[in-house]
Coordinates of C-alpha atoms and ligand atoms in Angstrom, one line a residue:
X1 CA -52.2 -36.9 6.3
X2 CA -50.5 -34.4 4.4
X3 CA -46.5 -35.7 4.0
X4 CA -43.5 -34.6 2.0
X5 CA -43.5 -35.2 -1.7
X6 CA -41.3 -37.1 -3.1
X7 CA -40.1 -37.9 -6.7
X8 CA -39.6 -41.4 -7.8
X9 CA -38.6 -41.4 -11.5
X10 CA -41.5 -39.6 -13.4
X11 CA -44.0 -40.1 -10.6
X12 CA -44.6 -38.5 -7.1
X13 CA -45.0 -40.4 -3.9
X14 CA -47.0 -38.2 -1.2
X15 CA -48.3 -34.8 -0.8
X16 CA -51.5 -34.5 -3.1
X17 CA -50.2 -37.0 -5.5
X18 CA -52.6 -40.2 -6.1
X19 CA -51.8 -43.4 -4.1
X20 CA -49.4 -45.3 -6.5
X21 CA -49.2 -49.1 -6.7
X22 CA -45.7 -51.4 -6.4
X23 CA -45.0 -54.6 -7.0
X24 CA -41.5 -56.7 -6.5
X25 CA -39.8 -58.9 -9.7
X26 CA -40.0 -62.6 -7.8
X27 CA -36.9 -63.9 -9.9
X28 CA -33.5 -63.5 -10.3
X29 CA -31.7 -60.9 -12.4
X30 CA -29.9 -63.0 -14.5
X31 CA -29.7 -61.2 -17.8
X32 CA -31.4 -58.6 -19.9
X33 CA -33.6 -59.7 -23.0
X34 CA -36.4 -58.7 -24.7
X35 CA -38.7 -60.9 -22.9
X36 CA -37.7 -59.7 -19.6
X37 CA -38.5 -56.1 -21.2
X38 CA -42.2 -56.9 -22.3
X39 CA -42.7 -58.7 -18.9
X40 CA -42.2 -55.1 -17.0
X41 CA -44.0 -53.4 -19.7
X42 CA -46.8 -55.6 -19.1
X43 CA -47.2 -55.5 -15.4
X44 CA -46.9 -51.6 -15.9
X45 CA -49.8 -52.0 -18.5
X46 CA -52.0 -53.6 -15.6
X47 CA -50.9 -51.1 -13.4
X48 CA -47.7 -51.2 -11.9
X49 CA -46.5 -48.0 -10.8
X50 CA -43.5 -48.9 -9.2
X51 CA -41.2 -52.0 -9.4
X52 CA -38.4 -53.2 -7.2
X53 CA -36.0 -55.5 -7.8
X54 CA -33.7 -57.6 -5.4
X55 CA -30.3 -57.1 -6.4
X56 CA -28.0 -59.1 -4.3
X57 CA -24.6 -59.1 -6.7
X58 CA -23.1 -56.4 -9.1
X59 CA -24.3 -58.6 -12.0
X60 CA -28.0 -58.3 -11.3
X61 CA -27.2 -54.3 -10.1
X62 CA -26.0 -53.5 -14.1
X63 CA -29.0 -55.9 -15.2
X64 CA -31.4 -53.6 -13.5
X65 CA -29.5 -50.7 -14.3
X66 CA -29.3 -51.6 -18.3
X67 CA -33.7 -52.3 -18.1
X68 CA -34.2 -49.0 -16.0
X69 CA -33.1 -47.4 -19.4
X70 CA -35.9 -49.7 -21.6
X71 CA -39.2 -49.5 -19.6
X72 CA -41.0 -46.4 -18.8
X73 CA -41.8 -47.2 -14.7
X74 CA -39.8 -46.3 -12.3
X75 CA -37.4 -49.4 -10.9
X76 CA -36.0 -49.5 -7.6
X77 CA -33.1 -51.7 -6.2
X78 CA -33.6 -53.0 -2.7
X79 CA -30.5 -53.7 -1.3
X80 CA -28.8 -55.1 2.1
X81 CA -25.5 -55.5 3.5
X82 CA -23.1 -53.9 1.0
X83 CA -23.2 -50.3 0.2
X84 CA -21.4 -50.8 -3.2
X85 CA -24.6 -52.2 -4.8
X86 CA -26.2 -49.2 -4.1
X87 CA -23.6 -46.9 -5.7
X88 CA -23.3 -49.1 -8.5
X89 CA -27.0 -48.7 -9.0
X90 CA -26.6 -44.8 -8.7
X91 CA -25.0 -45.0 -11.8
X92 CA -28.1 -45.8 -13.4
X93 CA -31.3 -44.5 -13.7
X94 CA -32.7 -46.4 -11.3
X95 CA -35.0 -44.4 -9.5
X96 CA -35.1 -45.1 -5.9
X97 CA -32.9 -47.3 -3.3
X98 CA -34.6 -49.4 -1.0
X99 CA -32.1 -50.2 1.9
X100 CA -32.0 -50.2 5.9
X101 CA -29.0 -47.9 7.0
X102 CA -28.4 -50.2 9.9
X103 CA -27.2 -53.1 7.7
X104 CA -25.0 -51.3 5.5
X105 CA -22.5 -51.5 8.3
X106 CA -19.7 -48.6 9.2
X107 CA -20.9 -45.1 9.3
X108 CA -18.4 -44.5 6.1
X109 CA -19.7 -47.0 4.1
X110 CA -23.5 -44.7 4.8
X111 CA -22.0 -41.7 4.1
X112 CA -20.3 -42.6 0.4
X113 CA -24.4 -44.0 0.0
X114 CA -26.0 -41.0 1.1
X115 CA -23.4 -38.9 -0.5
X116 CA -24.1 -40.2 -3.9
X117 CA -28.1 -40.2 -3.7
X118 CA -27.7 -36.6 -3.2
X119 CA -25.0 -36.1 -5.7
X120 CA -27.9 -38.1 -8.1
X121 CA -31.1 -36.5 -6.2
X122 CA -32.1 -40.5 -5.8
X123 CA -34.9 -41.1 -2.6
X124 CA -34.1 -43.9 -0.4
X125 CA -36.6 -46.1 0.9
X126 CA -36.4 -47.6 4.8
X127 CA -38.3 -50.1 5.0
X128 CA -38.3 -51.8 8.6
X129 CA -40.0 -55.1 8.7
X130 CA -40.2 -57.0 11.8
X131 CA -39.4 -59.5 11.4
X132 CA -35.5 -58.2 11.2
X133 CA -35.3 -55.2 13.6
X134 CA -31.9 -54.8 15.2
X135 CA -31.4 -56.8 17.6
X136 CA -31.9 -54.1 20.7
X137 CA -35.6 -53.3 19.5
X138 CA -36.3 -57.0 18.4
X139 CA -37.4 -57.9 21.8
X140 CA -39.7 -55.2 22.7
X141 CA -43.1 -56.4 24.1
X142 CA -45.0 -53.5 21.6
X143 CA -44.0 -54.0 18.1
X144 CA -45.8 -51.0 16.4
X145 CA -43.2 -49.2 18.8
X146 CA -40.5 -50.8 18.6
X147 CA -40.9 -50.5 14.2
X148 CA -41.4 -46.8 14.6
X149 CA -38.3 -46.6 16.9
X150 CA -36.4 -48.4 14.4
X151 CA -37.7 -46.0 11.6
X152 CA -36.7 -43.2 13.7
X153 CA -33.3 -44.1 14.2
X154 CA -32.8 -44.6 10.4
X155 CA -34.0 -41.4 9.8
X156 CA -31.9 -39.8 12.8
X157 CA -28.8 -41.2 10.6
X158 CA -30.3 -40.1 7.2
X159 CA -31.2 -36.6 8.7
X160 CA -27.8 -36.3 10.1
X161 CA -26.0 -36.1 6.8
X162 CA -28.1 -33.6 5.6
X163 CA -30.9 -36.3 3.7
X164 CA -34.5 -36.1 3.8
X165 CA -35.5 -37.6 0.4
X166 CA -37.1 -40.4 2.1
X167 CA -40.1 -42.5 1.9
X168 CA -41.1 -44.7 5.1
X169 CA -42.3 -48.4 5.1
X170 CA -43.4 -50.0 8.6
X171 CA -44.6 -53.7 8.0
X172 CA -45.4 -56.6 9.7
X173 CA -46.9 -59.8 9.0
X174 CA -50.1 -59.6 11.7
X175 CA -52.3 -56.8 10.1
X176 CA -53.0 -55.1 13.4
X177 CA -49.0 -54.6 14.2
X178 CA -48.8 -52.6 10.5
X179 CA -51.9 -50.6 11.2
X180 CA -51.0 -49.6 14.7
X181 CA -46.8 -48.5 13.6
X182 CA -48.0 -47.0 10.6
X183 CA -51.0 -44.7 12.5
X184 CA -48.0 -44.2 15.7
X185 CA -45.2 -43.0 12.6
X186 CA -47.7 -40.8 11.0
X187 CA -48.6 -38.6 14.2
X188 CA -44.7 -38.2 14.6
X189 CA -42.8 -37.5 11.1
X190 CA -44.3 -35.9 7.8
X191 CA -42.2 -38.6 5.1
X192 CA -44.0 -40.4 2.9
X193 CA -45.3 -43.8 3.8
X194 CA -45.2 -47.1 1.7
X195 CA -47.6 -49.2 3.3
X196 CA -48.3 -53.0 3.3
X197 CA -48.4 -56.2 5.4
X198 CA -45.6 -58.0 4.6
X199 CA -45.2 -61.5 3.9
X200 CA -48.9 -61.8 4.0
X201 CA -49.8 -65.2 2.7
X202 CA -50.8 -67.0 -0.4
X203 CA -53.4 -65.6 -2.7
X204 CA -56.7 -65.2 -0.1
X205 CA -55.2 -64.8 2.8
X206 CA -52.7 -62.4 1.6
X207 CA -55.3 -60.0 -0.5
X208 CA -57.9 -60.2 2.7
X209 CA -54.7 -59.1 5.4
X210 CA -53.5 -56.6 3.1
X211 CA -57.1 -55.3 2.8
X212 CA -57.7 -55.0 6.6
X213 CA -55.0 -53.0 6.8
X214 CA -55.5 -51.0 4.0
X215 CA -59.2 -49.6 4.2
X216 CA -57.7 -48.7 7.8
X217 CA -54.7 -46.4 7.5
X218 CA -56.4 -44.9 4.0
X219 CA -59.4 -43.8 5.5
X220 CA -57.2 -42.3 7.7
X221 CA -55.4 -40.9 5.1
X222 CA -52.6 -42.8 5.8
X223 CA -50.2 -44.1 2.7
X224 CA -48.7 -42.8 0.0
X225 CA -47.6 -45.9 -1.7
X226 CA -48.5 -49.6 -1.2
X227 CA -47.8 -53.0 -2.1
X228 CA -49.6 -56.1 -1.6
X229 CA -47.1 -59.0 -0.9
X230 CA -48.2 -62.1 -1.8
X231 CA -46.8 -65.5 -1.9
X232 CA -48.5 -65.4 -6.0
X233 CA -47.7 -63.3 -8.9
X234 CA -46.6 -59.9 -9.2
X235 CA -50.5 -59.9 -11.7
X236 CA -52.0 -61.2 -9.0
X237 CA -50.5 -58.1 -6.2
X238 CA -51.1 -55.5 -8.9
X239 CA -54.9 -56.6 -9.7
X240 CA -55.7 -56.7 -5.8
X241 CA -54.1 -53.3 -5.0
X242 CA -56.1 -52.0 -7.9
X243 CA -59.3 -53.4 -6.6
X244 CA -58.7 -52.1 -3.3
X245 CA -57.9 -48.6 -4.1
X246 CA -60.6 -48.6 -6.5
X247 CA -63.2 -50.4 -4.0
X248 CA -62.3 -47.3 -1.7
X249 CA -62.5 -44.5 -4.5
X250 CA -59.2 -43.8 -4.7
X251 CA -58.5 -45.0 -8.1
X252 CA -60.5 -43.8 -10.8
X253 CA -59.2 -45.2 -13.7
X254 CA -59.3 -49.2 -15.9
X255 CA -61.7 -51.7 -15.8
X256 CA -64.5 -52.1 -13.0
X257 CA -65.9 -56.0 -13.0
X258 CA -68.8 -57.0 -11.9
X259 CA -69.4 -60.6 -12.2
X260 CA -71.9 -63.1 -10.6
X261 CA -70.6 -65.9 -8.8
X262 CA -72.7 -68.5 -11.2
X263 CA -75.4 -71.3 -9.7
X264 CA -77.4 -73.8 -10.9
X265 CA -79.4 -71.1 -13.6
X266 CA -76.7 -70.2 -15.3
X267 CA -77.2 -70.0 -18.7
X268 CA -73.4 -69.0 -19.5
X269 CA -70.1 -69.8 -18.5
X270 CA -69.3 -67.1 -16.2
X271 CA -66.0 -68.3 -15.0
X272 CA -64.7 -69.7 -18.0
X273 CA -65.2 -66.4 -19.8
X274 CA -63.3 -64.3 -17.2
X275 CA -60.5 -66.8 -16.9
X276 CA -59.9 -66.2 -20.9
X277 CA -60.3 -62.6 -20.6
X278 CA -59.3 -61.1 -17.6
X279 CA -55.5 -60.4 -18.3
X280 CA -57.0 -59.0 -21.6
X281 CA -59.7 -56.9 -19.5
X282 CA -56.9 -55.7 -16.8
X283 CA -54.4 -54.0 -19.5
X284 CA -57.3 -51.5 -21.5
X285 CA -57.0 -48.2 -21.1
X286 CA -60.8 -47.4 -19.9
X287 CA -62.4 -46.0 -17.3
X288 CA -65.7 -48.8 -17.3
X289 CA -67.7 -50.8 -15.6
X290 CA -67.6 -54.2 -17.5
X291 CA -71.0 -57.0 -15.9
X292 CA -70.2 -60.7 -16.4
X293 CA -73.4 -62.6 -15.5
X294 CA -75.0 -65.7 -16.0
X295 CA -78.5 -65.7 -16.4
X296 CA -81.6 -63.8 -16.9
X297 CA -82.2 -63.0 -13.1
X298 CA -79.8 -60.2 -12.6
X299 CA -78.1 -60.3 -15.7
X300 CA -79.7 -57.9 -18.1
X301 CA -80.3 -55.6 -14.6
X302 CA -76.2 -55.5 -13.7
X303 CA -75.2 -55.4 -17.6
X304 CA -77.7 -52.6 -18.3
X305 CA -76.0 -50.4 -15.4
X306 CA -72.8 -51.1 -16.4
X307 CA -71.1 -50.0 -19.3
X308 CA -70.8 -52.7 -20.9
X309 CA -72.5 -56.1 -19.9
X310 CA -72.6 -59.9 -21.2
X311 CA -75.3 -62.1 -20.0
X312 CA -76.6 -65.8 -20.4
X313 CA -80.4 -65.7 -21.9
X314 CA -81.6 -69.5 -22.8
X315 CA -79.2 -70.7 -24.9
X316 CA -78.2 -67.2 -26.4
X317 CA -76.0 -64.2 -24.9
X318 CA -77.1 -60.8 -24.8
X319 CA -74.5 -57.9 -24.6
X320 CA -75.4 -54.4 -23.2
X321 CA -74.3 -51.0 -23.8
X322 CA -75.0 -48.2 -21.4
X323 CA -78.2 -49.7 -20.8
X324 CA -79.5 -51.0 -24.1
X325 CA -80.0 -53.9 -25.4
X326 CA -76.9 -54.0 -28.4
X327 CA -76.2 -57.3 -29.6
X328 CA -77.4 -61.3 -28.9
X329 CA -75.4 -63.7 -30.1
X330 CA -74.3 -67.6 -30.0
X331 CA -72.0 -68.5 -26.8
X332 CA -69.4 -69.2 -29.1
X333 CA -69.0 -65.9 -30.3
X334 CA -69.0 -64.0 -26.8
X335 CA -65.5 -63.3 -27.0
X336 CA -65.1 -62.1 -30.2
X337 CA -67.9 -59.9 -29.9
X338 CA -67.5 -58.6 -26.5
X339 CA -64.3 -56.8 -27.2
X340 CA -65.2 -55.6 -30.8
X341 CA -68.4 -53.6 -29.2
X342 CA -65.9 -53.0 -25.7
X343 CA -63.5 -51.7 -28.2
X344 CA -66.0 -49.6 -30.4
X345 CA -66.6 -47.3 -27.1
Ligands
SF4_1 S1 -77.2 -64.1 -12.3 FE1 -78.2 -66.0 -12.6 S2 -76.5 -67.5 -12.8 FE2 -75.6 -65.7 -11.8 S3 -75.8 -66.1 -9.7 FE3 -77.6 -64.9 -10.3 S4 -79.2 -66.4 -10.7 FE4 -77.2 -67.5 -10.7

């Protein structure tokens, strides 16, 4: 569906641009240190496009405004209840708001907000969940409707002062509700749309939701934006939202893994090398496909069509490069050598 563009820091969010990835900081803003700058820097370097923060006082608002000066990704400040948070974040770089017009409370208190996000050409987010729909809609027997009416009325107030830098998100924690408001919003309105089931679980039930709902609105070409929301690790929402984007073609870029799932033949510990290496694995800058396998059955096949591929043989490991046989070495030197030839290409 072809939407709006909008800008978000240094990065678009709809018309042609590439689907971009989000994830939300789980902890407190309680103060600004070097450590809390590598952590962001990290989760951008396994592919964080976006990052929101919660920012519930004035003290984590200048936190968050001080780090949006330090990182390179865009931050965004997702706010409720009192507009003054917002404006205080305006006077940072922070690059987009995330709030709900209907809880900011009188239309003045709106109207200083929306005034200043023009004044600083900063987007704001709506993000309806429904789990907290106001309190005329929350009783509707169709919740895909009653989330779009919702949205609609948000943007009715947004549009009314003259704003239309705005980017739509329509979730739900049952997979079908999100797919069916999201498809119903994107007949209607042309805004951008930051998809995801919301509150979707722990790790395996949250990545499988979010994927249902995923490979349905994007091969419908709907979302611009998404976030997996898992009760787990920002890593863990980032690496998922990679694979699914790059499971469907849309994301063309870091490391493809194949792996095997390891039996009773395997020659080489499988699991053990990807839990030491896949945080290394998830922040290069390649475009490959990396094989992890654990015998000779299909292990020298799916390394030798991969890029790069490491393989249990006997008691030795063999390692692969586009197709040929490059190296065989002891177990105990797989790591070491794995990244020195992944490195080399
Ligand atoms: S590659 Fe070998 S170890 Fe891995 S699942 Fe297949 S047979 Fe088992």
């Amino acid at each position: 569906m072809q939407t709006k563009t909008v800008r978000v820091g240094g990065l678009s969010i709809g018309g042609d641009s590439p689907i971009t990835i989000q994830s939300m900081w789980k902890k407190p803003l309680t103060g600004l240190d070097q450590q809390l700058v590598a952590e962001v820097n990290g989760l951008a370097a396994i592919g964080c496009d976006i990052l929101r923060f919660a920012v519930p006082d004035m003290a984590s608002a200048a936190v968050l405004g001080e780090l949006a000066t330090r990182v390179s990704i865009p931050l965004v400040a997702d706010i409720h209840f009192d507009h003054k948070l917002a404006l205080r974040c305006m006077d940072f770089p922070v690059a987009k708001i995330r709030i709900n017009p209907g809880n900011i409370g009188a239309k003045w208190k709106v109207e200083e907000l929306v005034r200043k996000a023009l004044d600083k050409n900063v987007p704001i987010r709506v993000g309806v969940n429904h789990g907290s729909l106001p309190r005329h809609l929350a009783r509707e027997n169709d919740p895909a409707a009653a989330m779009v009416k919702a949205a609609e009325e948000e943007i009715e107030t947004l549009e009314s002062l003259g704003f239309g830098n705005i980017v739509i998100s329509l979730k739900s924690s049952d997979t079908q509700s999100t797919v069916d408001a999201n498809r119903l919003f994107a007949r209607s309105f042309n805004y951008p749309l930051h998809i995801g089931v919301t509150e979707a679980g722990p790790l395996i039930p949250g990545i499988v939701r979010s994927t249902l709902a995923f490979s349905s609105l994007l091969a419908e070409g709907i979302g611009n934006t998404l976030r997996v929301s898992l009760s787990d690790t920002p890593d863990a929402e980032l690496i998922s939202a990679r694979e699914i984007l790059s499971a469907l073609g849309l994301r063309k870029k870091g490391i493809r893994l194949v792996s095997c799932p390891r039996c009773g033949r395997s020659g080489f510990d499988v699991h053990g090398f990807l839990s030491k290496t896949m945080g290394r694995l998830m922040t290069l800058d390649k475009n490959l496909t990396v094989a992890v396998m654990g015998c000779v059955v299909n292990g020298p096949g799916e390394a030798r069509h991969a890029d790069i591929g490491i393989t249990g043989a006997g008691n030795k490991v063999m390692i692969f490069k586009r197709g040929e046989l490059a190296r065989t070495i002891a177990e105990e030197e797989a790591i070491e050598v794995f990244f020195a030839e992944l490195a080399a290409m």
